[in-house]
PDB file of C-alpha atoms in Angstrom:
ATOM      1  CA  UNK A 287     -39.750 -29.994  34.520  1.00 46.00           C
ATOM      2  CA  UNK A 288     -42.472 -32.224  36.174  1.00 54.00           C
ATOM      3  CA  UNK A 289     -42.595 -34.520  33.090  1.00 54.00           C
ATOM      4  CA  UNK A 290     -42.647 -38.075  34.089  1.00 59.00           C
ATOM      5  CA  UNK A 291     -40.594 -40.339  31.882  1.00 56.00           C
ATOM      6  CA  UNK A 292     -43.010 -43.268  32.159  1.00 57.00           C
ATOM      7  CA  UNK A 293     -47.032 -43.612  32.969  1.00 61.00           C
ATOM      8  CA  UNK A 294     -50.118 -44.111  31.461  1.00 63.00           C
ATOM      9  CA  UNK A 295     -51.748 -41.267  29.667  1.00 63.00           C
ATOM     10  CA  UNK A 296     -55.120 -42.230  31.710  1.00 62.00           C
ATOM     11  CA  UNK A 297     -55.333 -41.992  35.630  1.00 67.00           C
ATOM     12  CA  UNK A 298     -57.792 -42.785  38.024  1.00 63.00           C
ATOM     13  CA  UNK A 299     -58.385 -40.803  41.121  1.00 64.00           C
ATOM     14  CA  UNK A 300     -57.544 -42.009  44.544  1.00 66.00           C
ATOM     15  CA  UNK A 301     -60.931 -44.198  44.998  1.00 68.00           C
ATOM     16  CA  UNK A 302     -60.563 -45.818  41.671  1.00 63.00           C
ATOM     17  CA  UNK A 303     -63.584 -44.227  40.153  1.00 68.00           C
ATOM     18  CA  UNK A 304     -63.048 -41.108  37.928  1.00 66.00           C
ATOM     19  CA  UNK A 305     -60.914 -41.814  34.991  1.00 68.00           C
ATOM     20  CA  UNK A 306     -58.938 -38.631  33.420  1.00 68.00           C
ATOM     21  CA  UNK A 307     -56.285 -37.930  31.097  1.00 69.00           C
ATOM     22  CA  UNK A 308     -52.956 -36.819  32.036  1.00 71.00           C
ATOM     23  CA  UNK A 309     -51.943 -34.548  29.206  1.00 73.00           C
ATOM     24  CA  UNK A 310     -48.298 -33.948  30.604  1.00 73.00           C
ATOM     25  CA  UNK A 311     -47.577 -37.674  30.007  1.00 74.00           C
ATOM     26  CA  UNK A 312     -48.314 -37.043  26.329  1.00 78.00           C
ATOM     27  CA  UNK A 313     -45.621 -34.367  25.681  1.00 80.00           C
ATOM     28  CA  UNK A 314     -42.379 -36.447  25.692  1.00 82.00           C
ATOM     29  CA  UNK A 315     -43.879 -39.254  23.466  1.00 83.00           C
ATOM     30  CA  UNK A 316     -45.414 -36.879  20.933  1.00 83.00           C
ATOM     31  CA  UNK A 317     -42.023 -34.915  20.669  1.00 87.00           C
ATOM     32  CA  UNK A 318     -40.288 -38.287  19.899  1.00 85.00           C
ATOM     33  CA  UNK A 319     -42.564 -39.347  17.585  1.00 84.00           C
ATOM     34  CA  UNK A 320     -43.278 -36.031  15.782  1.00 86.00           C
ATOM     35  CA  UNK A 321     -40.049 -33.973  15.688  1.00 88.00           C
ATOM     36  CA  UNK A 322     -38.143 -35.554  12.826  1.00 85.00           C
ATOM     37  CA  UNK A 323     -41.329 -35.810  10.579  1.00 86.00           C
ATOM     38  CA  UNK A 324     -42.423 -32.219  11.269  1.00 89.00           C
ATOM     39  CA  UNK A 325     -38.911 -30.852  10.331  1.00 89.00           C
ATOM     40  CA  UNK A 326     -39.065 -32.955   6.943  1.00 89.00           C
ATOM     41  CA  UNK A 327     -42.453 -31.628   6.093  1.00 90.00           C
ATOM     42  CA  UNK A 328     -41.791 -28.220   6.632  1.00 93.00           C
ATOM     43  CA  UNK A 329     -38.418 -28.299   4.673  1.00 94.00           C
ATOM     44  CA  UNK A 330     -40.507 -29.808   1.870  1.00 92.00           C
ATOM     45  CA  UNK A 331     -43.445 -27.536   2.137  1.00 92.00           C
ATOM     46  CA  UNK A 332     -41.028 -24.536   1.818  1.00 94.00           C
ATOM     47  CA  UNK A 333     -39.255 -25.838  -1.149  1.00 94.00           C
ATOM     48  CA  UNK A 334     -42.411 -26.898  -2.818  1.00 93.00           C
ATOM     49  CA  UNK A 335     -44.110 -23.605  -2.207  1.00 93.00           C
ATOM     50  CA  UNK A 336     -40.947 -21.767  -3.531  1.00 92.00           C
ATOM     51  CA  UNK A 337     -41.105 -23.744  -6.687  1.00 92.00           C
ATOM     52  CA  UNK A 338     -44.726 -23.243  -7.219  1.00 90.00           C
ATOM     53  CA  UNK A 339     -44.368 -19.319  -6.624  1.00 90.00           C
ATOM     54  CA  UNK A 340     -42.506 -19.011  -9.844  1.00 89.00           C
ATOM     55  CA  UNK A 341     -45.119 -20.756 -11.979  1.00 89.00           C
ATOM     56  CA  UNK A 342     -46.976 -18.758 -14.715  1.00 90.00           C
ATOM     57  CA  UNK A 343     -50.582 -18.957 -13.019  1.00 88.00           C
ATOM     58  CA  UNK A 344     -48.938 -17.496  -9.971  1.00 89.00           C
ATOM     59  CA  UNK A 345     -47.828 -14.450 -12.024  1.00 91.00           C
ATOM     60  CA  UNK A 346     -51.176 -14.428 -13.567  1.00 91.00           C
ATOM     61  CA  UNK A 347     -53.000 -14.115 -10.436  1.00 89.00           C
ATOM     62  CA  UNK A 348     -50.638 -11.394  -9.249  1.00 90.00           C
ATOM     63  CA  UNK A 349     -51.234  -9.545 -12.413  1.00 91.00           C
ATOM     64  CA  UNK A 350     -54.883  -9.841 -11.872  1.00 91.00           C
ATOM     65  CA  UNK A 351     -54.396  -7.656  -8.697  1.00 90.00           C
ATOM     66  CA  UNK A 352     -54.928 -10.617  -6.039  1.00 88.00           C
ATOM     67  CA  UNK A 353     -53.363  -9.869  -2.526  1.00 90.00           C
ATOM     68  CA  UNK A 354     -50.281 -11.876  -2.147  1.00 89.00           C
ATOM     69  CA  UNK A 355     -52.278 -13.517   0.730  1.00 90.00           C
ATOM     70  CA  UNK A 356     -54.826 -14.574  -1.549  1.00 90.00           C
ATOM     71  CA  UNK A 357     -52.483 -15.566  -4.205  1.00 90.00           C
ATOM     72  CA  UNK A 358     -50.521 -17.792  -1.594  1.00 90.00           C
ATOM     73  CA  UNK A 359     -53.646 -19.351   0.156  1.00 87.00           C
ATOM     74  CA  UNK A 360     -55.908 -19.879  -3.025  1.00 85.00           C
ATOM     75  CA  UNK A 361     -53.430 -20.744  -5.766  1.00 85.00           C
ATOM     76  CA  UNK A 362     -49.903 -21.455  -4.357  1.00 88.00           C
ATOM     77  CA  UNK A 363     -50.514 -23.735  -1.073  1.00 88.00           C
ATOM     78  CA  UNK A 364     -53.030 -26.042  -2.797  1.00 85.00           C
ATOM     79  CA  UNK A 365     -50.510 -26.789  -5.800  1.00 85.00           C
ATOM     80  CA  UNK A 366     -47.513 -27.028  -3.170  1.00 88.00           C
ATOM     81  CA  UNK A 367     -49.384 -29.788  -1.090  1.00 88.00           C
ATOM     82  CA  UNK A 368     -49.057 -32.750  -3.755  1.00 86.00           C
ATOM     83  CA  UNK A 369     -45.556 -33.733  -2.715  1.00 86.00           C
ATOM     84  CA  UNK A 370     -46.207 -32.774   0.834  1.00 88.00           C
ATOM     85  CA  UNK A 371     -49.038 -35.268   1.282  1.00 88.00           C
ATOM     86  CA  UNK A 372     -47.012 -38.057  -0.639  1.00 85.00           C
ATOM     87  CA  UNK A 373     -44.362 -37.500   2.103  1.00 86.00           C
ATOM     88  CA  UNK A 374     -46.595 -37.383   4.979  1.00 86.00           C
ATOM     89  CA  UNK A 375     -48.378 -40.580   3.966  1.00 85.00           C
ATOM     90  CA  UNK A 376     -44.833 -42.196   3.591  1.00 83.00           C
ATOM     91  CA  UNK A 377     -43.980 -41.003   7.094  1.00 83.00           C
ATOM     92  CA  UNK A 378     -46.982 -42.889   8.595  1.00 81.00           C
ATOM     93  CA  UNK A 379     -45.067 -46.112   8.270  1.00 77.00           C
ATOM     94  CA  UNK A 380     -42.140 -44.766  10.147  1.00 79.00           C
ATOM     95  CA  UNK A 381     -44.251 -43.336  12.790  1.00 82.00           C
ATOM     96  CA  UNK A 382     -46.057 -46.414  13.362  1.00 81.00           C
ATOM     97  CA  UNK A 383     -43.139 -48.386  13.804  1.00 80.00           C
ATOM     98  CA  UNK A 384     -41.614 -45.692  16.062  1.00 83.00           C
ATOM     99  CA  UNK A 385     -44.979 -45.954  18.185  1.00 83.00           C
ATOM    100  CA  UNK A 386     -44.242 -49.328  18.891  1.00 82.00           C
ATOM    101  CA  UNK A 387     -40.929 -48.580  20.494  1.00 82.00           C
ATOM    102  CA  UNK A 388     -42.117 -45.142  21.940  1.00 84.00           C
ATOM    103  CA  UNK A 389     -45.098 -47.272  23.651  1.00 82.00           C
ATOM    104  CA  UNK A 390     -42.382 -49.815  24.922  1.00 79.00           C
ATOM    105  CA  UNK A 391     -39.799 -47.327  26.276  1.00 82.00           C
ATOM    106  CA  UNK A 392     -42.567 -45.009  28.038  1.00 80.00           C
ATOM    107  CA  UNK A 393     -44.379 -48.107  29.488  1.00 78.00           C
ATOM    108  CA  UNK A 394     -47.716 -47.339  27.745  1.00 77.00           C
ATOM    109  CA  UNK A 395     -50.037 -50.378  27.253  1.00 77.00           C
ATOM    110  CA  UNK A 396     -51.141 -50.188  23.894  1.00 79.00           C
ATOM    111  CA  UNK A 397     -50.643 -52.300  20.398  1.00 82.00           C
ATOM    112  CA  UNK A 398     -47.049 -51.798  20.165  1.00 82.00           C
ATOM    113  CA  UNK A 399     -46.307 -53.164  23.838  1.00 83.00           C
ATOM    114  CA  UNK A 400     -48.512 -56.097  22.944  1.00 85.00           C
ATOM    115  CA  UNK A 401     -46.524 -56.732  19.717  1.00 86.00           C
ATOM    116  CA  UNK A 402     -43.336 -56.716  21.459  1.00 85.00           C
ATOM    117  CA  UNK A 403     -44.769 -59.032  23.978  1.00 88.00           C
ATOM    118  CA  UNK A 404     -46.019 -61.365  21.447  1.00 91.00           C
ATOM    119  CA  UNK A 405     -42.626 -61.271  19.620  1.00 90.00           C
ATOM    120  CA  UNK A 406     -40.823 -62.139  22.749  1.00 92.00           C
ATOM    121  CA  UNK A 407     -43.160 -64.948  23.654  1.00 94.00           C
ATOM    122  CA  UNK A 408     -43.731 -66.013  19.913  1.00 93.00           C
ATOM    123  CA  UNK A 409     -47.390 -65.900  20.313  1.00 91.00           C
ATOM    124  CA  UNK A 410     -48.319 -66.258  16.590  1.00 93.00           C
ATOM    125  CA  UNK A 411     -52.147 -65.677  16.802  1.00 94.00           C
ATOM    126  CA  UNK A 412     -51.320 -62.115  18.404  1.00 92.00           C
ATOM    127  CA  UNK A 413     -48.487 -61.446  15.893  1.00 91.00           C
ATOM    128  CA  UNK A 414     -50.765 -62.224  12.690  1.00 94.00           C
ATOM    129  CA  UNK A 415     -53.760 -60.232  14.284  1.00 93.00           C
ATOM    130  CA  UNK A 416     -51.357 -57.178  14.925  1.00 89.00           C
ATOM    131  CA  UNK A 417     -49.996 -57.593  11.531  1.00 89.00           C
ATOM    132  CA  UNK A 418     -53.716 -57.441  10.002  1.00 93.00           C
ATOM    133  CA  UNK A 419     -54.561 -54.490  12.244  1.00 89.00           C
ATOM    134  CA  UNK A 420     -51.545 -52.734  10.695  1.00 87.00           C
ATOM    135  CA  UNK A 421     -52.212 -53.498   7.335  1.00 90.00           C
ATOM    136  CA  UNK A 422     -55.828 -52.335   7.724  1.00 92.00           C
ATOM    137  CA  UNK A 423     -54.428 -49.066   8.901  1.00 88.00           C
ATOM    138  CA  UNK A 424     -52.152 -48.508   6.089  1.00 87.00           C
ATOM    139  CA  UNK A 425     -55.304 -49.357   3.575  1.00 91.00           C
ATOM    140  CA  UNK A 426     -57.147 -46.808   5.197  1.00 91.00           C
ATOM    141  CA  UNK A 427     -54.399 -44.273   5.239  1.00 88.00           C
ATOM    142  CA  UNK A 428     -53.774 -44.595   1.575  1.00 87.00           C
ATOM    143  CA  UNK A 429     -57.400 -44.520   0.753  1.00 89.00           C
ATOM    144  CA  UNK A 430     -57.632 -41.267   2.581  1.00 89.00           C
ATOM    145  CA  UNK A 431     -54.552 -40.029   0.691  1.00 87.00           C
ATOM    146  CA  UNK A 432     -56.148 -40.625  -2.575  1.00 86.00           C
ATOM    147  CA  UNK A 433     -59.250 -38.736  -1.354  1.00 87.00           C
ATOM    148  CA  UNK A 434     -57.014 -35.828  -0.567  1.00 87.00           C
ATOM    149  CA  UNK A 435     -55.265 -36.017  -3.894  1.00 84.00           C
ATOM    150  CA  UNK A 436     -58.545 -35.992  -5.750  1.00 83.00           C
ATOM    151  CA  UNK A 437     -59.796 -32.841  -3.531  1.00 83.00           C
ATOM    152  CA  UNK A 438     -56.451 -30.974  -4.274  1.00 81.00           C
ATOM    153  CA  UNK A 439     -55.950 -31.749  -7.902  1.00 75.00           C
ATOM    154  CA  UNK A 440     -59.215 -31.787  -9.961  1.00 69.00           C
ATOM    155  CA  UNK A 441     -57.299 -33.736 -12.607  1.00 72.00           C
ATOM    156  CA  UNK A 442     -57.161 -36.714 -10.266  1.00 71.00           C
ATOM    157  CA  UNK A 443     -60.582 -38.737 -10.744  1.00 69.00           C
ATOM    158  CA  UNK A 444     -61.842 -41.062  -8.185  1.00 64.00           C
ATOM    159  CA  UNK A 445     -63.409 -44.161  -9.736  1.00 61.00           C
TER     160      UNK A 445
END
């Protein structure tokens, strides 16, 4: 398949000058991290969309003569995304934990590999710093999710 099990995402040329990205080294880690959350999100979006399609405002939009594509795109999807956004924000925790192991298994140098090495050597300042970085990432993700909720549902107000 010409896919390498390990290897850096970045590669230098033979002279050590030009830094290029090897996209084929990203395929297997992306599949490992993304396949399970993708399946859950697709199933949740389908179920949520089927539930929303039976609501009264969808029947009203159809009665107004809107095309089915416009009804789905403008009315149904926006209301069906609330539980999906909630699930996606919850999956970030498991994906971040999975990224630590994916970096370690695929031999990438990153925050995950540093966390594992710090845990093996009991390097407390690095462990505390990495916990702080991960906590800040979760705070940013939760703020972003709140902004998306306010955009999707006009009843939600940011204050």
